[in-house]
Coordinates of N, CA and C in Angstrom, one line a residue:
M1010 N 55.8 90.1 191.6 CA 56.8 91.1 192.0 C 56.7 91.5 193.5
R1011 N 55.5 91.6 193.9 CA 55.2 92.0 195.3 C 55.8 90.9 196.3
W1012 N 55.6 89.8 196.0 CA 56.0 88.7 196.9 C 57.5 88.7 197.0
R1013 N 58.2 89.1 196.1 CA 59.7 89.2 196.1 C 60.1 90.3 197.0
E1014 N 59.4 91.3 197.0 CA 59.8 92.4 198.0 C 59.6 92.0 199.3
R1015 N 58.4 91.2 199.6 CA 58.3 90.7 201.0 C 59.2 89.7 201.5
V1016 N 59.6 88.8 200.5 CA 60.7 87.9 201.1 C 61.9 88.6 201.1
R1017 N 62.3 89.6 200.5 CA 63.5 90.4 200.7 C 63.6 91.0 202.0
R1018 N 62.2 91.6 202.4 CA 62.1 92.3 203.6 C 62.3 91.4 204.9
V1019 N 61.6 90.1 204.7 CA 61.7 89.0 205.7 C 63.1 88.8 205.9
R1020 N 64.0 88.5 204.9 CA 65.3 88.1 204.8 C 66.1 89.1 205.6
Q1021 N 65.8 90.4 205.2 CA 66.5 91.6 205.9 C 66.4 91.6 207.4
L1022 N 65.1 91.4 207.8 CA 64.8 91.5 209.1 C 65.5 90.2 209.9
L1023 N 65.4 89.0 209.3 CA 66.0 87.9 209.8 C 67.6 87.9 209.9
S1024 N 68.1 88.7 209.0 CA 69.7 88.8 209.0 C 70.2 89.7 210.1
G1025 N 69.4 90.5 210.6 CA 69.8 91.3 211.7 C 70.5 92.7 211.2
H1026 N 70.6 92.9 209.9 CA 71.3 94.1 209.4 C 70.3 95.3 209.8
H1027 N 69.1 95.0 209.7 CA 68.0 96.1 209.8 C 68.1 96.8 211.3
W1028 N 68.1 95.8 212.2 CA 68.1 96.3 213.7 C 69.2 96.3 214.3
Y1029 N 70.3 95.6 213.9 CA 71.6 95.4 214.7 C 72.7 96.0 213.9
G1030 N 72.8 95.9 212.6 CA 73.8 96.5 211.9 C 74.9 95.5 211.5
E1031 N 74.9 94.3 211.9 CA 75.6 93.3 211.6 C 74.8 91.9 211.4
G1032 N 75.5 90.8 211.1 CA 74.8 89.6 210.9 C 74.4 89.0 212.1
A1033 N 73.6 87.9 212.0 CA 73.1 87.2 213.3 C 74.3 86.4 213.9
L1034 N 75.2 85.9 213.1 CA 76.4 85.2 213.8 C 77.1 86.2 214.7
H1035 N 77.4 87.3 214.2 CA 78.2 88.4 215.0 C 77.4 88.6 216.2
L1036 N 76.1 88.8 216.2 CA 75.3 89.0 217.4 C 75.4 87.9 218.3
L1037 N 75.3 86.6 217.8 CA 75.5 85.5 218.7 C 76.8 85.5 219.4
L1038 N 77.8 85.7 218.7 CA 79.2 85.7 219.2 C 79.4 86.8 220.3
M1039 N 78.9 88.0 220.1 CA 78.8 89.1 221.0 C 78.2 88.7 222.2
L1040 N 76.9 88.3 222.1 CA 76.2 87.8 223.3 C 76.8 86.7 224.1
A1041 N 77.5 85.7 223.5 CA 78.3 84.8 224.1 C 79.5 85.4 224.8
S1042 N 80.2 86.3 224.3 CA 81.3 86.8 225.0 C 80.9 87.7 226.2
F1043 N 79.8 88.4 226.0 CA 79.3 89.2 227.2 C 78.9 88.2 228.2
A1044 N 78.2 87.1 228.0 CA 77.9 86.1 228.9 C 79.0 85.5 229.7
L1045 N 80.1 85.2 228.9 CA 81.3 84.7 229.5 C 82.1 85.7 230.4
T1046 N 82.0 86.9 230.0 CA 82.6 88.0 230.8 C 81.8 88.2 232.0
A1047 N 80.4 88.1 232.0 CA 79.7 88.2 233.2 C 79.9 87.1 234.2
Y1048 N 80.1 85.9 233.6 CA 80.2 84.8 234.4 C 81.7 84.9 235.2
A1049 N 82.7 85.3 234.3 CA 84.1 85.5 234.9 C 84.1 86.6 236.0
G1050 N 83.2 87.7 235.7 CA 83.0 88.9 236.6 C 82.6 88.4 237.9
L1051 N 81.4 87.7 237.8 CA 80.8 87.2 239.0 C 81.6 86.2 239.8
R1052 N 82.3 85.3 239.2 CA 83.2 84.4 239.9 C 84.4 85.1 240.6
L1053 N 84.9 86.1 239.8 CA 86.0 86.9 240.5 C 85.5 87.8 241.6
L1054 N 84.3 88.5 241.5 CA 83.8 89.2 242.7 C 83.1 88.4 243.7
A1055 N 82.9 87.2 243.6 CA 82.1 86.3 244.6 C 82.8 86.2 245.9
G1056 N 84.2 86.3 245.8 CA 85.2 86.2 246.9 C 84.9 87.4 247.8
G1057 N 85.5 87.5 249.0 CA 85.4 88.6 249.8 C 86.3 89.7 249.6
Q1058 N 87.1 89.6 248.5 CA 88.0 90.6 248.1 C 87.7 91.5 246.9
W1059 N 86.4 91.7 246.7 CA 85.9 92.5 245.6 C 86.6 93.9 245.7
P1060 N 86.9 94.5 246.8 CA 87.4 96.0 246.8 C 88.7 95.9 246.2
L1061 N 89.6 94.8 246.5 CA 90.9 94.9 245.9 C 90.8 94.6 244.4
V1062 N 89.8 93.9 243.8 CA 89.6 93.7 242.4 C 89.3 95.0 241.8
V1063 N 88.2 95.9 242.4 CA 87.9 97.2 241.8 C 89.1 98.1 241.9
V1064 N 90.0 98.2 243.0 CA 91.1 98.9 243.0 C 92.1 98.5 241.8
W1065 N 92.3 97.1 241.7 CA 93.2 96.6 240.7 C 92.8 97.2 239.4
F1066 N 91.5 97.1 239.0 CA 91.0 97.5 237.7 C 91.3 99.0 237.5
A1067 N 90.9 99.9 238.5 CA 91.2 101.2 238.4 C 92.7 101.6 238.3
G1068 N 93.6 100.9 239.0 CA 95.0 101.1 238.9 C 95.4 100.7 237.5
A1069 N 94.9 99.6 237.0 CA 95.5 99.1 235.7 C 95.1 100.2 234.6
A1070 N 93.8 100.8 234.7 CA 93.6 101.7 233.8 C 94.4 102.9 233.8
L1071 N 94.6 103.4 235.0 CA 95.4 104.6 235.1 C 96.8 104.4 234.9
L1072 N 97.3 103.2 235.1 CA 98.8 102.9 234.8 C 98.8 102.8 233.2
H1073 N 97.8 102.1 232.6 CA 97.8 102.0 231.2 C 97.9 103.5 230.5
D1074 N 96.9 104.2 230.9 CA 96.6 105.5 230.2 C 97.6 106.5 230.5
L1075 N 98.2 106.6 231.7 CA 99.1 107.6 232.2 C 100.6 107.3 232.0
V1076 N 100.9 106.0 232.1 CA 102.3 105.7 231.9 C 102.6 104.7 230.6
L1077 N 102.0 103.7 230.3 CA 102.3 102.7 229.4 C 102.0 103.2 228.0
L1078 N 100.9 103.9 227.8 CA 100.4 104.5 226.5 C 101.4 105.5 226.0
P1079 N 101.8 106.4 226.8 CA 102.8 107.3 226.3 C 104.2 106.6 226.1
L1080 N 104.6 105.6 226.8 CA 105.8 104.9 226.6 C 105.8 104.2 225.3
Y1081 N 104.8 103.4 225.0 CA 104.8 102.7 223.8 C 104.5 103.5 222.6
A1082 N 103.9 104.5 222.8 CA 103.6 105.6 221.6 C 105.0 106.2 221.1
L1083 N 105.8 106.5 222.3 CA 107.2 107.0 222.1 C 108.0 106.1 221.3
A1084 N 108.0 104.7 221.9 CA 108.7 103.7 221.3 C 108.3 103.4 219.8
D1085 N 107.0 103.5 219.6 CA 106.5 103.3 218.1 C 107.1 104.5 217.3
R1086 N 107.1 105.6 217.7 CA 107.5 106.7 217.0 C 108.9 106.7 216.7
A1087 N 109.7 106.3 217.7 CA 111.2 106.0 217.4 C 111.5 105.0 216.5
L1088 N 110.7 104.0 216.5 CA 110.9 102.8 215.5 C 110.6 103.3 214.1
A1089 N 109.5 104.0 214.0 CA 109.2 104.6 212.7 C 110.1 105.5 212.1
R1090 N 110.7 106.4 213.0 CA 111.7 107.4 212.5 C 113.0 106.6 212.1
Y1091 N 113.4 105.5 212.9 CA 114.6 104.8 212.6 C 114.4 104.0 211.3
T1092 N 113.3 103.5 211.1 CA 113.0 102.8 209.8 C 113.1 103.6 208.7
A1093 N 112.4 104.9 208.8 CA 112.6 105.8 207.7 C 113.8 106.4 207.4
A1094 N 114.7 106.6 208.5 CA 116.0 107.1 208.3 C 116.9 106.1 207.6
R1095 N 116.7 104.8 207.8 CA 117.5 103.8 207.2 C 117.0 103.4 205.8
G1096 N 116.1 104.1 205.3 CA 115.6 103.9 204.0 C 114.5 102.7 203.8
G1097 N 114.1 102.2 204.9 CA 113.2 101.0 205.0 C 111.8 101.6 204.7
H1098 N 110.9 100.7 204.4 CA 109.5 101.1 204.3 C 108.9 101.2 205.6
R1099 N 108.0 102.3 205.7 CA 107.3 102.5 207.1 C 106.5 101.4 207.4
A1100 N 105.9 100.6 206.3 CA 105.1 99.5 206.7 C 105.8 98.4 207.2
W1101 N 107.1 98.4 207.2 CA 107.9 97.2 208.0 C 107.8 97.4 209.5
T1102 N 107.4 98.7 210.0 CA 107.3 98.7 211.5 C 106.3 97.9 212.0
A1103 N 105.3 97.4 211.3 CA 104.3 96.5 211.8 C 104.9 95.3 212.0
Y1104 N 106.0 94.8 211.3 CA 106.6 93.5 211.7 C 107.4 93.6 212.9
V1105 N 107.7 94.7 213.4 CA 108.3 94.7 214.8 C 107.3 95.1 215.9
R1106 N 106.2 95.9 215.4 CA 105.2 96.3 216.4 C 104.4 95.4 216.9
V1107 N 104.0 94.4 216.1 CA 103.0 93.3 216.5 C 103.6 92.3 217.5
P1108 N 104.8 91.7 217.0 CA 105.3 90.9 218.2 C 105.8 91.5 219.4
A1109 N 106.2 92.7 219.3 CA 106.5 93.4 220.5 C 105.3 93.7 221.4
A1110 N 104.2 94.0 220.8 CA 102.9 94.4 221.5 C 102.4 93.0 222.1
L1111 N 102.5 92.0 221.4 CA 102.0 90.6 222.0 C 102.9 90.1 223.0
S1112 N 104.2 90.3 222.8 CA 105.2 89.9 224.0 C 105.1 90.8 225.2
A1113 N 104.7 92.1 225.0 CA 104.6 92.9 226.2 C 103.3 92.7 226.8
L1114 N 102.2 92.3 226.0 CA 100.9 91.9 226.7 C 101.1 90.5 227.5
L1115 N 101.9 89.5 226.9 CA 102.0 88.3 227.7 C 102.8 88.6 229.0
L1116 N 103.8 89.6 228.9 CA 104.7 89.9 230.1 C 103.7 90.6 231.1
L1117 N 102.7 91.5 230.7 CA 101.9 92.1 231.6 C 101.0 91.2 232.3
V1118 N 100.4 90.2 231.6 CA 99.4 89.4 232.2 C 100.1 88.2 233.0
W1119 N 101.2 87.8 232.6 CA 102.0 86.7 233.4 C 103.2 87.1 234.2
F1120 N 103.2 88.6 234.5 CA 104.3 89.1 235.2 C 104.5 88.4 236.6
P1121 N 103.5 88.3 237.3 CA 103.7 87.5 238.6 C 104.3 86.1 238.5
L1122 N 104.1 85.4 237.4 CA 104.8 84.1 237.3 C 106.1 84.2 236.6
I1123 N 106.4 85.3 235.7 CA 107.7 85.4 235.2 C 108.7 86.1 236.1
A1124 N 108.4 87.0 236.9 CA 109.2 87.6 237.9 C 108.6 87.5 239.2
P1125 N 108.5 86.4 239.8 CA 107.8 86.2 241.0 C 108.8 86.8 242.2
S1126 N 107.9 87.4 243.4 CA 108.6 87.7 244.4 C 108.9 86.5 245.3
A1127 N 109.7 86.7 246.5 CA 110.1 85.6 247.3 C 108.8 85.1 247.9
G1128 N 107.9 85.8 248.3 CA 106.8 85.4 249.1 C 105.7 84.7 248.1
S1129 N 105.5 85.2 247.0 CA 104.6 84.7 246.1 C 105.1 83.4 245.4
A1130 N 106.3 83.1 245.2 CA 106.8 82.1 244.5 C 106.3 80.8 245.0
A1131 N 106.2 80.6 246.4 CA 105.6 79.3 246.8 C 104.2 79.2 246.6
H1132 N 103.4 80.2 246.5 CA 102.0 80.2 246.3 C 101.7 79.8 244.8
Y1133 N 102.4 80.3 243.8 CA 102.4 80.1 242.4 C 102.7 78.6 242.2
E1134 N 103.8 78.1 242.8 CA 104.1 76.7 242.6 C 103.1 75.8 243.1
A1135 N 102.4 76.1 244.2 CA 101.5 75.3 244.7 C 100.2 75.3 243.8
V1136 N 99.9 76.4 243.2 CA 98.7 76.6 242.4 C 98.9 76.0 241.0
A1137 N 100.0 76.4 240.4 CA 100.4 75.9 239.1 C 100.9 74.6 239.0
G1138 N 101.6 74.0 240.0 CA 102.1 72.8 240.0 C 103.5 72.9 239.2
L1139 N 104.0 74.0 238.9 CA 105.4 74.1 238.2 C 106.1 74.9 238.9
P1140 N 107.5 74.6 238.8 CA 108.5 75.5 239.5 C 108.4 77.0 239.1
A1141 N 108.7 77.9 239.8 CA 108.6 79.2 239.5 C 109.7 79.7 238.5
G1142 N 110.7 78.8 238.2 CA 111.9 79.4 237.4 C 111.5 79.0 236.0
V1143 N 110.4 78.3 235.6 CA 110.2 77.9 234.2 C 109.5 78.9 233.3
F1144 N 108.9 80.0 234.0 CA 108.1 80.9 233.1 C 108.8 82.0 232.5
L1145 N 110.0 82.4 232.9 CA 110.8 83.4 232.4 C 111.4 82.8 231.0
P1146 N 112.0 81.6 231.1 CA 112.7 81.0 229.8 C 111.4 80.7 228.8
R1147 N 110.3 80.3 229.2 CA 109.1 80.0 228.4 C 108.7 81.4 227.7
W1148 N 108.5 82.5 228.5 CA 108.2 83.8 227.9 C 109.2 84.2 226.9
L1149 N 110.6 84.1 227.2 CA 111.6 84.4 226.2 C 111.7 83.7 224.9
L1150 N 111.4 82.4 225.1 CA 111.3 81.5 223.9 C 110.1 81.9 223.1
L1151 N 108.8 82.2 223.7 CA 107.7 82.6 223.0 C 108.0 83.9 222.3
T1152 N 108.6 85.0 223.0 CA 109.0 86.2 222.3 C 109.9 86.0 221.1
A1153 N 110.9 85.2 221.3 CA 111.8 84.9 220.1 C 111.0 84.3 219.0
A1154 N 110.0 83.4 219.2 CA 109.3 82.7 218.3 C 108.4 83.7 217.6
L1155 N 107.8 84.6 218.3 CA 106.9 85.6 217.7 C 107.7 86.6 216.7
F1156 N 108.9 87.0 217.2 CA 109.8 87.7 216.3 C 110.3 87.1 215.1
A1157 N 110.7 85.7 215.2 CA 111.0 85.0 214.2 C 109.9 84.7 213.2
L1158 N 108.7 84.5 213.6 CA 107.5 84.3 212.8 C 107.4 85.6 212.1
S1159 N 107.4 86.8 212.8 CA 107.2 88.1 212.1 C 108.3 88.3 210.9
A1160 N 109.5 88.0 211.3 CA 110.5 88.2 210.3 C 110.5 87.2 209.2
G1161 N 110.0 86.0 209.4 CA 109.7 85.0 208.3 C 108.5 85.6 207.3
W1162 N 107.4 86.1 208.1 CA 106.5 86.6 207.3 C 106.8 87.9 206.5
L1163 N 107.8 88.8 207.0 CA 108.2 89.9 206.3 C 109.1 89.5 205.1
L1164 N 110.0 88.5 205.3 CA 110.7 87.9 204.3 C 109.8 87.4 203.1
C1165 N 108.8 86.7 203.4 CA 107.9 86.1 202.4 C 107.2 87.2 201.6
R1166 N 106.8 88.3 202.4 CA 105.9 89.5 201.7 C 107.0 90.2 200.9
T1167 N 108.2 90.3 201.4 CA 109.2 91.2 200.5 C 109.6 90.4 199.3
A1168 N 109.7 89.0 199.5 CA 110.1 88.3 198.2 C 109.0 88.5 197.3
A1169 N 107.8 88.2 197.8 CA 106.6 88.3 196.9 C 106.4 89.7 196.2
T1170 N 106.7 90.7 196.8 CA 106.7 92.0 196.4 C 107.6 92.3 195.3
R1171 N 108.9 91.9 195.6 CA 109.9 92.0 194.5 C 109.7 91.4 193.4
G1172 N 109.2 90.0 193.4 CA 108.8 89.3 192.2 C 107.8 90.2 191.3
T1173 N 106.7 90.6 191.9 CA 105.8 91.4 191.1 C 106.3 92.6 190.7
G1174 N 107.4 93.3 191.4 CA 107.9 94.5 190.9 C 108.7 94.3 189.8
A1175 N 109.4 93.3 189.5 CA 110.1 93.0 188.4 C 109.2 92.8 187.1
V1176 N 108.2 92.1 187.4 CA 107.2 91.9 186.3 C 106.6 93.2 185.9
R1177 N 106.4 94.1 186.8 CA 105.8 95.4 186.5 C 106.7 96.2 185.8
R1178 N 108.1 96.2 186.1 CA 109.1 97.0 185.4 C 109.1 96.4 184.0
R1179 N 109.2 95.2 183.7 CA 109.3 94.7 182.4 C 108.0 95.1 181.6
R1180 N 106.9 95.0 182.2 CA 105.7 95.6 181.5 C 105.8 97.1 181.1
R1181 N 106.2 97.9 182.0 CA 106.4 99.3 181.8 C 107.4 99.5 180.7
A1182 N 108.6 98.7 180.7 CA 109.5 98.9 179.8 C 109.1 98.5 178.3
T1183 N 108.2 97.5 178.2 CA 107.7 97.2 176.8 C 106.6 98.2 176.5
K1184 N 106.0 98.8 177.4 CA 105.1 99.9 177.1 C 105.6 101.1 176.6
Q1185 N 106.9 101.4 177.1 CA 107.5 102.6 176.9 C 108.4 102.6 175.5
R1186 N 108.4 101.5 174.8 CA 109.1 101.5 173.6 C 108.5 102.4 172.6
S1187 N 109.4 102.9 171.9 CA 109.0 103.9 170.8 C 108.2 103.2 169.8
A1188 N 107.3 103.8 169.1 CA 106.3 103.3 168.2 C 107.1 102.9 167.0
P1189 N 106.7 101.9 166.2 CA 107.4 101.6 165.0 C 107.3 102.7 164.0
P1190 N 108.4 102.9 163.1 CA 108.4 103.9 162.1 C 107.1 103.7 161.2
G1191 N 106.4 104.8 160.7 CA 105.5 104.7 159.8 C 104.1 105.0 160.6
D1192 N 104.0 105.0 161.8 CA 102.9 105.3 162.6 C 102.6 106.9 162.5

């Protein structure tokens, strides 16, 4: 009995739950992501323009917190109210929220390529090897695909839910029948 307790303690220590809170694979993935982030940060800051990178990060944080967060929180509330007013389920808002957020994230990341200025278009064409005009149609196509995928997923979930709802209603109807006479 005592050896089983020792084996259990050794397994608990090796699993990492005792001192980390998650498993060893999670710890390994987190360390790998931190190493990749450190490498990218060192490569980014190795050039002589590190003050511009620091200003860009600070500006991005302020822009997100002071401008973008209130805007998309307001849009999300309006969508939830619109869905509730039309009699739809509030859970359906996620099927608009997720593709819209992914599309906005892609627009934010690739904005210089999607809407290039006159001076930067030549630079991006030289670096990317693609003409500057191809990025906007590709972003629009990807956005349409995200919304189509989300609509298809909603359709499948709705159809599956309706099927189980009919089964539940039939079961409830059979349980609510009156008891046979003589009971």
